[in-house]
């Protein structure tokens, strides 16, 4: 495929999944809780399933040899060279609350390494994409290259996490608390949007725990393409999920890792 063909294809994935999802936003729909036991509320909606189903159909038709890993319908051909990693609605809690802090994550891995990612926010008409070398924004107010902010001090940093309760009780919560206490400002409930704002130079640090591959694979090429860093808390690759820290500046990333592992 040419670059133009690929760009058109991922745009079509974003457009058609958005068309499947938007009729449910700020409307009445069924919500189920995937959480078990005492775990925090983990919702899934009809919109999640509709969005992923349309993307899987397009991928199977266009790239029958590619694998697919999705949040709602599991894995197909996981050992393929190219695997699409899909989260139809990252930020379902915000979605069911009528807040536009959610997005559709479309990632592509080659040989297990993320090589392309797109975050589509169809309600706002915004798309953030990257290939690990560059990253771009397209929206109602035009298009531009994404670049992270150079900021080395935690005391000047704006940080984000989805919900501090997701760290549980114990060492992960304590580690996160050390970083939050050192930052200037922290925002909650931003899910994938936080990583895109990091890539855009608006946020400096994102810290999460317990992520799955479909929560992060699409976001890695966007953040890295904008000049940022994404790893696990121990500094390893983030593509398999787990406890994740992303920073716009390598110096800030190193400072956060010290506190997380202190």
PDB file of C-alpha atoms in Angstrom:
ATOM      1  CA  UNK A   1       0.000   0.000   0.000  1.00  0.00           C
ATOM      2  CA  UNK A   2       1.119   3.560  -0.621  1.00  0.00           C
ATOM      3  CA  UNK A   3       1.238   6.137   2.153  1.00  0.00           C
ATOM      4  CA  UNK A   4      -1.840   7.837   0.696  1.00  0.00           C
ATOM      5  CA  UNK A   5      -3.770   4.555   0.648  1.00  0.00           C
ATOM      6  CA  UNK A   6      -2.869   3.835   4.267  1.00  0.00           C
ATOM      7  CA  UNK A   7      -3.886   7.322   5.356  1.00  0.00           C
ATOM      8  CA  UNK A   8      -7.215   6.933   3.612  1.00  0.00           C
ATOM      9  CA  UNK A   9      -7.791   3.550   5.175  1.00  0.00           C
ATOM     10  CA  UNK A  10      -7.192   4.632   8.779  1.00  0.00           C
ATOM     11  CA  UNK A  11      -9.321   7.709   8.165  1.00  0.00           C
ATOM     12  CA  UNK A  12     -12.091   5.411   6.959  1.00  0.00           C
ATOM     13  CA  UNK A  13     -11.717   3.293  10.105  1.00  0.00           C
ATOM     14  CA  UNK A  14     -12.057   6.442  12.195  1.00  0.00           C
ATOM     15  CA  UNK A  15     -14.971   7.811  10.193  1.00  0.00           C
ATOM     16  CA  UNK A  16     -17.032   4.630  10.148  1.00  0.00           C
ATOM     17  CA  UNK A  17     -16.413   3.770  13.799  1.00  0.00           C
ATOM     18  CA  UNK A  18     -17.368   7.328  14.715  1.00  0.00           C
ATOM     19  CA  UNK A  19     -20.593   7.025  12.752  1.00  0.00           C
ATOM     20  CA  UNK A  20     -21.394   3.813  14.627  1.00  0.00           C
ATOM     21  CA  UNK A  21     -20.620   5.286  18.048  1.00  0.00           C
ATOM     22  CA  UNK A  22     -22.004   8.840  17.944  1.00  0.00           C
ATOM     23  CA  UNK A  23     -25.735   7.939  17.885  1.00  0.00           C
ATOM     24  CA  UNK A  24     -25.245   6.504  21.398  1.00  0.00           C
ATOM     25  CA  UNK A  25     -23.449   9.550  22.853  1.00  0.00           C
ATOM     26  CA  UNK A  26     -25.677  11.572  25.187  1.00  0.00           C
ATOM     27  CA  UNK A  27     -28.518   9.184  24.412  1.00  0.00           C
ATOM     28  CA  UNK A  28     -30.232   6.336  26.254  1.00  0.00           C
ATOM     29  CA  UNK A  29     -28.360   3.043  25.912  1.00  0.00           C
ATOM     30  CA  UNK A  30     -27.541  -0.104  27.848  1.00  0.00           C
ATOM     31  CA  UNK A  31     -24.449  -0.095  30.084  1.00  0.00           C
ATOM     32  CA  UNK A  32     -22.926  -3.237  31.572  1.00  0.00           C
ATOM     33  CA  UNK A  33     -20.307  -3.508  34.314  1.00  0.00           C
ATOM     34  CA  UNK A  34     -17.334  -5.739  33.402  1.00  0.00           C
ATOM     35  CA  UNK A  35     -15.766  -5.420  36.867  1.00  0.00           C
ATOM     36  CA  UNK A  36     -15.743  -8.385  39.220  1.00  0.00           C
ATOM     37  CA  UNK A  37     -15.700  -8.473  42.992  1.00  0.00           C
ATOM     38  CA  UNK A  38     -14.666  -5.214  44.613  1.00  0.00           C
ATOM     39  CA  UNK A  39     -12.943  -3.779  41.531  1.00  0.00           C
ATOM     40  CA  UNK A  40     -13.947  -0.244  40.399  1.00  0.00           C
ATOM     41  CA  UNK A  41     -16.834   0.191  37.966  1.00  0.00           C
ATOM     42  CA  UNK A  42     -15.680  -0.917  34.480  1.00  0.00           C
ATOM     43  CA  UNK A  43     -18.461  -0.134  31.993  1.00  0.00           C
ATOM     44  CA  UNK A  44     -19.065  -1.385  28.466  1.00  0.00           C
ATOM     45  CA  UNK A  45     -21.834  -0.144  26.195  1.00  0.00           C
ATOM     46  CA  UNK A  46     -23.631  -0.996  22.979  1.00  0.00           C
ATOM     47  CA  UNK A  47     -21.559   1.793  21.413  1.00  0.00           C
ATOM     48  CA  UNK A  48     -18.268   0.032  22.255  1.00  0.00           C
ATOM     49  CA  UNK A  49     -19.393  -3.114  20.486  1.00  0.00           C
ATOM     50  CA  UNK A  50     -20.817  -1.298  17.473  1.00  0.00           C
ATOM     51  CA  UNK A  51     -17.633   0.722  16.970  1.00  0.00           C
ATOM     52  CA  UNK A  52     -15.305  -2.258  17.193  1.00  0.00           C
ATOM     53  CA  UNK A  53     -17.482  -4.440  14.976  1.00  0.00           C
ATOM     54  CA  UNK A  54     -17.350  -1.995  12.070  1.00  0.00           C
ATOM     55  CA  UNK A  55     -13.565  -1.601  12.371  1.00  0.00           C
ATOM     56  CA  UNK A  56     -13.002  -5.351  12.428  1.00  0.00           C
ATOM     57  CA  UNK A  57     -15.134  -5.753   9.312  1.00  0.00           C
ATOM     58  CA  UNK A  58     -13.118  -3.150   7.404  1.00  0.00           C
ATOM     59  CA  UNK A  59      -9.771  -4.609   8.483  1.00  0.00           C
ATOM     60  CA  UNK A  60     -10.739  -8.188   7.587  1.00  0.00           C
ATOM     61  CA  UNK A  61     -11.918  -7.058   4.163  1.00  0.00           C
ATOM     62  CA  UNK A  62      -8.866  -4.922   3.377  1.00  0.00           C
ATOM     63  CA  UNK A  63      -6.067  -6.823   5.169  1.00  0.00           C
ATOM     64  CA  UNK A  64      -7.172 -10.459   5.604  1.00  0.00           C
ATOM     65  CA  UNK A  65      -3.667 -11.514   6.671  1.00  0.00           C
ATOM     66  CA  UNK A  66      -3.488  -8.992   9.536  1.00  0.00           C
ATOM     67  CA  UNK A  67      -4.267  -9.807  13.138  1.00  0.00           C
ATOM     68  CA  UNK A  68      -6.701  -7.909  15.353  1.00  0.00           C
ATOM     69  CA  UNK A  69      -6.676  -7.332  19.099  1.00  0.00           C
ATOM     70  CA  UNK A  70      -9.737  -5.511  20.392  1.00  0.00           C
ATOM     71  CA  UNK A  71     -11.169  -4.769  23.806  1.00  0.00           C
ATOM     72  CA  UNK A  72     -14.642  -6.113  23.085  1.00  0.00           C
ATOM     73  CA  UNK A  73     -14.139  -9.127  20.797  1.00  0.00           C
ATOM     74  CA  UNK A  74     -10.713 -10.502  21.684  1.00  0.00           C
ATOM     75  CA  UNK A  75      -7.851 -11.559  19.427  1.00  0.00           C
ATOM     76  CA  UNK A  76      -7.620 -12.904  15.890  1.00  0.00           C
ATOM     77  CA  UNK A  77      -4.314 -14.077  14.332  1.00  0.00           C
ATOM     78  CA  UNK A  78      -2.203 -12.740  17.191  1.00  0.00           C
ATOM     79  CA  UNK A  79       0.965 -14.143  15.561  1.00  0.00           C
ATOM     80  CA  UNK A  80       0.536 -12.114  12.345  1.00  0.00           C
ATOM     81  CA  UNK A  81       3.296  -9.679  11.386  1.00  0.00           C
ATOM     82  CA  UNK A  82       0.834  -6.777  11.512  1.00  0.00           C
ATOM     83  CA  UNK A  83      -1.752  -6.624  14.293  1.00  0.00           C
ATOM     84  CA  UNK A  84      -4.388  -3.906  14.678  1.00  0.00           C
ATOM     85  CA  UNK A  85      -5.033  -2.962  18.295  1.00  0.00           C
ATOM     86  CA  UNK A  86      -8.451  -1.391  18.836  1.00  0.00           C
ATOM     87  CA  UNK A  87     -10.298   0.314  21.674  1.00  0.00           C
ATOM     88  CA  UNK A  88     -13.592   1.643  20.292  1.00  0.00           C
ATOM     89  CA  UNK A  89     -14.239   3.893  23.297  1.00  0.00           C
ATOM     90  CA  UNK A  90     -11.315   4.637  25.580  1.00  0.00           C
ATOM     91  CA  UNK A  91     -12.923   6.632  28.347  1.00  0.00           C
ATOM     92  CA  UNK A  92     -16.260   4.853  28.602  1.00  0.00           C
ATOM     93  CA  UNK A  93     -16.905   6.401  32.020  1.00  0.00           C
ATOM     94  CA  UNK A  94     -16.747   9.862  30.461  1.00  0.00           C
ATOM     95  CA  UNK A  95     -18.830   8.655  27.520  1.00  0.00           C
ATOM     96  CA  UNK A  96     -21.714   7.478  29.683  1.00  0.00           C
ATOM     97  CA  UNK A  97     -21.548  10.745  31.659  1.00  0.00           C
ATOM     98  CA  UNK A  98     -21.931  12.768  28.443  1.00  0.00           C
ATOM     99  CA  UNK A  99     -18.401  14.209  28.661  1.00  0.00           C
ATOM    100  CA  UNK A 100     -16.325  14.397  25.449  1.00  0.00           C
ATOM    101  CA  UNK A 101     -13.154  13.135  27.161  1.00  0.00           C
ATOM    102  CA  UNK A 102     -13.102   9.835  25.293  1.00  0.00           C
ATOM    103  CA  UNK A 103     -11.816   8.620  21.955  1.00  0.00           C
ATOM    104  CA  UNK A 104     -11.490   5.700  19.571  1.00  0.00           C
ATOM    105  CA  UNK A 105      -7.990   4.215  19.606  1.00  0.00           C
ATOM    106  CA  UNK A 106      -6.693   2.639  16.397  1.00  0.00           C
ATOM    107  CA  UNK A 107      -3.209   1.188  16.723  1.00  0.00           C
ATOM    108  CA  UNK A 108      -1.034  -0.916  14.434  1.00  0.00           C
ATOM    109  CA  UNK A 109       1.872  -3.074  15.615  1.00  0.00           C
ATOM    110  CA  UNK A 110       4.498  -4.725  13.466  1.00  0.00           C
ATOM    111  CA  UNK A 111       6.337  -7.635  15.036  1.00  0.00           C
ATOM    112  CA  UNK A 112       4.913  -6.631  18.404  1.00  0.00           C
ATOM    113  CA  UNK A 113       6.165  -3.036  18.204  1.00  0.00           C
ATOM    114  CA  UNK A 114       3.669  -0.157  17.844  1.00  0.00           C
ATOM    115  CA  UNK A 115       4.279   1.571  14.510  1.00  0.00           C
ATOM    116  CA  UNK A 116       1.172   3.744  14.036  1.00  0.00           C
ATOM    117  CA  UNK A 117      -1.569   5.177  16.182  1.00  0.00           C
ATOM    118  CA  UNK A 118      -4.652   7.341  15.764  1.00  0.00           C
ATOM    119  CA  UNK A 119      -7.029   8.746  18.374  1.00  0.00           C
ATOM    120  CA  UNK A 120     -10.352   9.891  16.945  1.00  0.00           C
ATOM    121  CA  UNK A 121     -12.767  12.088  18.925  1.00  0.00           C
ATOM    122  CA  UNK A 122     -15.759  12.197  16.571  1.00  0.00           C
ATOM    123  CA  UNK A 123     -17.961  14.440  18.707  1.00  0.00           C
ATOM    124  CA  UNK A 124     -15.354  17.218  18.666  1.00  0.00           C
ATOM    125  CA  UNK A 125     -14.097  16.335  15.181  1.00  0.00           C
ATOM    126  CA  UNK A 126     -10.490  15.931  16.339  1.00  0.00           C
ATOM    127  CA  UNK A 127      -7.898  13.378  15.235  1.00  0.00           C
ATOM    128  CA  UNK A 128      -4.437  12.860  16.698  1.00  0.00           C
ATOM    129  CA  UNK A 129      -2.048  10.533  14.870  1.00  0.00           C
ATOM    130  CA  UNK A 130       1.593   9.509  14.886  1.00  0.00           C
ATOM    131  CA  UNK A 131       4.104   6.984  13.596  1.00  0.00           C
ATOM    132  CA  UNK A 132       6.753   7.310  16.303  1.00  0.00           C
ATOM    133  CA  UNK A 133       8.752   9.832  14.255  1.00  0.00           C
ATOM    134  CA  UNK A 134       6.202  12.606  13.801  1.00  0.00           C
ATOM    135  CA  UNK A 135       2.708  13.317  15.103  1.00  0.00           C
ATOM    136  CA  UNK A 136      -0.149  15.440  13.758  1.00  0.00           C
ATOM    137  CA  UNK A 137      -3.416  17.019  14.833  1.00  0.00           C
ATOM    138  CA  UNK A 138      -6.411  17.644  12.582  1.00  0.00           C
ATOM    139  CA  UNK A 139      -9.570  19.324  13.755  1.00  0.00           C
ATOM    140  CA  UNK A 140     -12.131  22.091  13.238  1.00  0.00           C
ATOM    141  CA  UNK A 141      -9.441  24.742  13.588  1.00  0.00           C
ATOM    142  CA  UNK A 142      -7.003  23.257  11.084  1.00  0.00           C
ATOM    143  CA  UNK A 143      -4.039  20.909  11.144  1.00  0.00           C
ATOM    144  CA  UNK A 144      -0.626  21.128  12.769  1.00  0.00           C
ATOM    145  CA  UNK A 145       2.316  19.093  13.909  1.00  0.00           C
ATOM    146  CA  UNK A 146       2.254  17.943  17.523  1.00  0.00           C
ATOM    147  CA  UNK A 147       5.223  18.704  19.769  1.00  0.00           C
ATOM    148  CA  UNK A 148       5.545  18.027  23.467  1.00  0.00           C
ATOM    149  CA  UNK A 149       6.528  20.726  25.934  1.00  0.00           C
ATOM    150  CA  UNK A 150      10.092  20.942  27.243  1.00  0.00           C
ATOM    151  CA  UNK A 151       9.721  20.903  31.018  1.00  0.00           C
ATOM    152  CA  UNK A 152      12.187  19.216  33.357  1.00  0.00           C
ATOM    153  CA  UNK A 153      10.835  20.097  36.807  1.00  0.00           C
ATOM    154  CA  UNK A 154       7.982  18.192  38.436  1.00  0.00           C
ATOM    155  CA  UNK A 155       7.155  21.300  40.451  1.00  0.00           C
ATOM    156  CA  UNK A 156       6.139  23.060  37.215  1.00  0.00           C
ATOM    157  CA  UNK A 157       4.437  20.067  35.604  1.00  0.00           C
ATOM    158  CA  UNK A 158       0.771  19.425  34.840  1.00  0.00           C
ATOM    159  CA  UNK A 159      -0.024  15.751  35.379  1.00  0.00           C
ATOM    160  CA  UNK A 160      -3.039  13.595  34.598  1.00  0.00           C
ATOM    161  CA  UNK A 161      -4.473  10.225  35.543  1.00  0.00           C
ATOM    162  CA  UNK A 162      -7.837   8.615  34.896  1.00  0.00           C
ATOM    163  CA  UNK A 163      -8.797   8.014  38.541  1.00  0.00           C
ATOM    164  CA  UNK A 164      -6.524   7.656  41.614  1.00  0.00           C
ATOM    165  CA  UNK A 165      -8.779   4.839  42.858  1.00  0.00           C
ATOM    166  CA  UNK A 166      -7.566   2.670  39.976  1.00  0.00           C
ATOM    167  CA  UNK A 167      -4.180   2.418  41.705  1.00  0.00           C
ATOM    168  CA  UNK A 168      -5.850   0.433  44.480  1.00  0.00           C
ATOM    169  CA  UNK A 169      -4.592   0.551  48.043  1.00  0.00           C
ATOM    170  CA  UNK A 170      -0.937  -0.082  48.735  1.00  0.00           C
ATOM    171  CA  UNK A 171       2.397   0.580  47.058  1.00  0.00           C
ATOM    172  CA  UNK A 172       1.050   1.649  43.645  1.00  0.00           C
ATOM    173  CA  UNK A 173      -1.232   4.232  45.261  1.00  0.00           C
ATOM    174  CA  UNK A 174       1.630   5.450  47.450  1.00  0.00           C
ATOM    175  CA  UNK A 175       3.985   5.699  44.462  1.00  0.00           C
ATOM    176  CA  UNK A 176       1.444   7.683  42.473  1.00  0.00           C
ATOM    177  CA  UNK A 177       0.833   9.924  45.492  1.00  0.00           C
ATOM    178  CA  UNK A 178       4.524  10.841  45.664  1.00  0.00           C
ATOM    179  CA  UNK A 179       4.458  12.065  42.068  1.00  0.00           C
ATOM    180  CA  UNK A 180       1.146  13.892  42.406  1.00  0.00           C
ATOM    181  CA  UNK A 181       2.419  15.724  45.496  1.00  0.00           C
ATOM    182  CA  UNK A 182       5.465  16.899  43.558  1.00  0.00           C
ATOM    183  CA  UNK A 183       3.544  18.350  40.591  1.00  0.00           C
ATOM    184  CA  UNK A 184       1.934  21.766  40.186  1.00  0.00           C
ATOM    185  CA  UNK A 185      -1.471  20.555  38.995  1.00  0.00           C
ATOM    186  CA  UNK A 186      -3.222  17.233  38.398  1.00  0.00           C
ATOM    187  CA  UNK A 187      -6.320  16.542  36.314  1.00  0.00           C
ATOM    188  CA  UNK A 188      -8.515  13.438  36.474  1.00  0.00           C
ATOM    189  CA  UNK A 189     -10.894  11.612  34.134  1.00  0.00           C
ATOM    190  CA  UNK A 190      -9.073  12.371  30.897  1.00  0.00           C
ATOM    191  CA  UNK A 191      -8.238   8.806  29.737  1.00  0.00           C
ATOM    192  CA  UNK A 192      -6.711   8.784  26.215  1.00  0.00           C
ATOM    193  CA  UNK A 193      -7.237  12.509  25.849  1.00  0.00           C
ATOM    194  CA  UNK A 194      -4.485  13.141  28.397  1.00  0.00           C
ATOM    195  CA  UNK A 195      -1.868  11.487  26.174  1.00  0.00           C
ATOM    196  CA  UNK A 196      -2.999  13.567  23.204  1.00  0.00           C
ATOM    197  CA  UNK A 197      -2.787  16.756  25.255  1.00  0.00           C
ATOM    198  CA  UNK A 198       0.686  15.648  26.341  1.00  0.00           C
ATOM    199  CA  UNK A 199       1.627  15.261  22.667  1.00  0.00           C
ATOM    200  CA  UNK A 200       0.158  18.725  22.027  1.00  0.00           C
ATOM    201  CA  UNK A 201       2.284  20.318  24.754  1.00  0.00           C
ATOM    202  CA  UNK A 202      -0.604  21.067  27.110  1.00  0.00           C
ATOM    203  CA  UNK A 203       0.047  18.352  29.715  1.00  0.00           C
ATOM    204  CA  UNK A 204       3.485  17.224  30.880  1.00  0.00           C
ATOM    205  CA  UNK A 205       2.973  13.858  32.564  1.00  0.00           C
ATOM    206  CA  UNK A 206       0.469  10.974  32.489  1.00  0.00           C
ATOM    207  CA  UNK A 207       0.530   8.171  35.065  1.00  0.00           C
ATOM    208  CA  UNK A 208      -1.719   5.101  34.918  1.00  0.00           C
ATOM    209  CA  UNK A 209      -1.934   1.584  36.363  1.00  0.00           C
ATOM    210  CA  UNK A 210      -3.345  -1.682  35.106  1.00  0.00           C
ATOM    211  CA  UNK A 211      -3.628  -0.767  31.423  1.00  0.00           C
ATOM    212  CA  UNK A 212      -4.243  -3.338  28.687  1.00  0.00           C
ATOM    213  CA  UNK A 213      -2.496  -3.248  25.290  1.00  0.00           C
ATOM    214  CA  UNK A 214      -5.580  -1.749  23.623  1.00  0.00           C
ATOM    215  CA  UNK A 215      -5.431   1.148  26.128  1.00  0.00           C
ATOM    216  CA  UNK A 216      -1.937   2.250  25.118  1.00  0.00           C
ATOM    217  CA  UNK A 217      -0.640   0.811  21.802  1.00  0.00           C
ATOM    218  CA  UNK A 218      -2.258   3.500  19.615  1.00  0.00           C
ATOM    219  CA  UNK A 219      -1.038   6.280  21.913  1.00  0.00           C
ATOM    220  CA  UNK A 220       2.643   5.308  21.980  1.00  0.00           C
ATOM    221  CA  UNK A 221       3.437   6.387  18.361  1.00  0.00           C
ATOM    222  CA  UNK A 222       1.549   9.653  18.933  1.00  0.00           C
ATOM    223  CA  UNK A 223       3.443  10.595  22.096  1.00  0.00           C
ATOM    224  CA  UNK A 224       6.820   9.424  20.777  1.00  0.00           C
ATOM    225  CA  UNK A 225       6.209  11.080  17.416  1.00  0.00           C
ATOM    226  CA  UNK A 226       5.650  14.368  19.235  1.00  0.00           C
ATOM    227  CA  UNK A 227       8.931  14.006  21.150  1.00  0.00           C
ATOM    228  CA  UNK A 228       7.706  12.349  24.330  1.00  0.00           C
ATOM    229  CA  UNK A 229       8.517   9.154  26.220  1.00  0.00           C
ATOM    230  CA  UNK A 230       6.193   6.274  27.182  1.00  0.00           C
ATOM    231  CA  UNK A 231       7.336   3.349  29.360  1.00  0.00           C
ATOM    232  CA  UNK A 232       6.238   1.137  32.199  1.00  0.00           C
ATOM    233  CA  UNK A 233       7.079   2.276  35.720  1.00  0.00           C
ATOM    234  CA  UNK A 234      10.280   0.207  35.598  1.00  0.00           C
ATOM    235  CA  UNK A 235      11.363   1.889  32.362  1.00  0.00           C
ATOM    236  CA  UNK A 236      10.444  -1.010  30.067  1.00  0.00           C
ATOM    237  CA  UNK A 237       8.359  -1.121  26.869  1.00  0.00           C
ATOM    238  CA  UNK A 238       4.756  -0.007  27.346  1.00  0.00           C
ATOM    239  CA  UNK A 239       3.108  -1.924  24.486  1.00  0.00           C
ATOM    240  CA  UNK A 240       1.865  -4.757  26.699  1.00  0.00           C
ATOM    241  CA  UNK A 241       0.205  -2.354  29.109  1.00  0.00           C
ATOM    242  CA  UNK A 242       0.605  -2.485  32.881  1.00  0.00           C
ATOM    243  CA  UNK A 243       1.634   0.506  34.973  1.00  0.00           C
ATOM    244  CA  UNK A 244       2.444   3.294  32.528  1.00  0.00           C
ATOM    245  CA  UNK A 245       4.163   6.676  32.723  1.00  0.00           C
ATOM    246  CA  UNK A 246       4.312   9.099  29.782  1.00  0.00           C
ATOM    247  CA  UNK A 247       6.165  12.396  29.754  1.00  0.00           C
ATOM    248  CA  UNK A 248       6.775  15.159  27.273  1.00  0.00           C
ATOM    249  CA  UNK A 249      10.388  15.604  28.380  1.00  0.00           C
ATOM    250  CA  UNK A 250      12.932  12.844  29.047  1.00  0.00           C
ATOM    251  CA  UNK A 251      14.203  14.674  32.116  1.00  0.00           C
ATOM    252  CA  UNK A 252      10.712  14.818  33.569  1.00  0.00           C
ATOM    253  CA  UNK A 253      10.239  11.140  32.791  1.00  0.00           C
ATOM    254  CA  UNK A 254      13.398  10.276  34.710  1.00  0.00           C
ATOM    255  CA  UNK A 255      12.289  12.371  37.690  1.00  0.00           C
ATOM    256  CA  UNK A 256       8.883  10.647  37.738  1.00  0.00           C
ATOM    257  CA  UNK A 257      10.469   7.178  37.543  1.00  0.00           C
ATOM    258  CA  UNK A 258      12.625   7.958  40.585  1.00  0.00           C
ATOM    259  CA  UNK A 259       9.579   8.842  42.660  1.00  0.00           C
ATOM    260  CA  UNK A 260       7.507   5.929  41.372  1.00  0.00           C
ATOM    261  CA  UNK A 261      10.278   3.504  42.300  1.00  0.00           C
ATOM    262  CA  UNK A 262      11.425   5.294  45.428  1.00  0.00           C
TER     263      UNK A 262
END
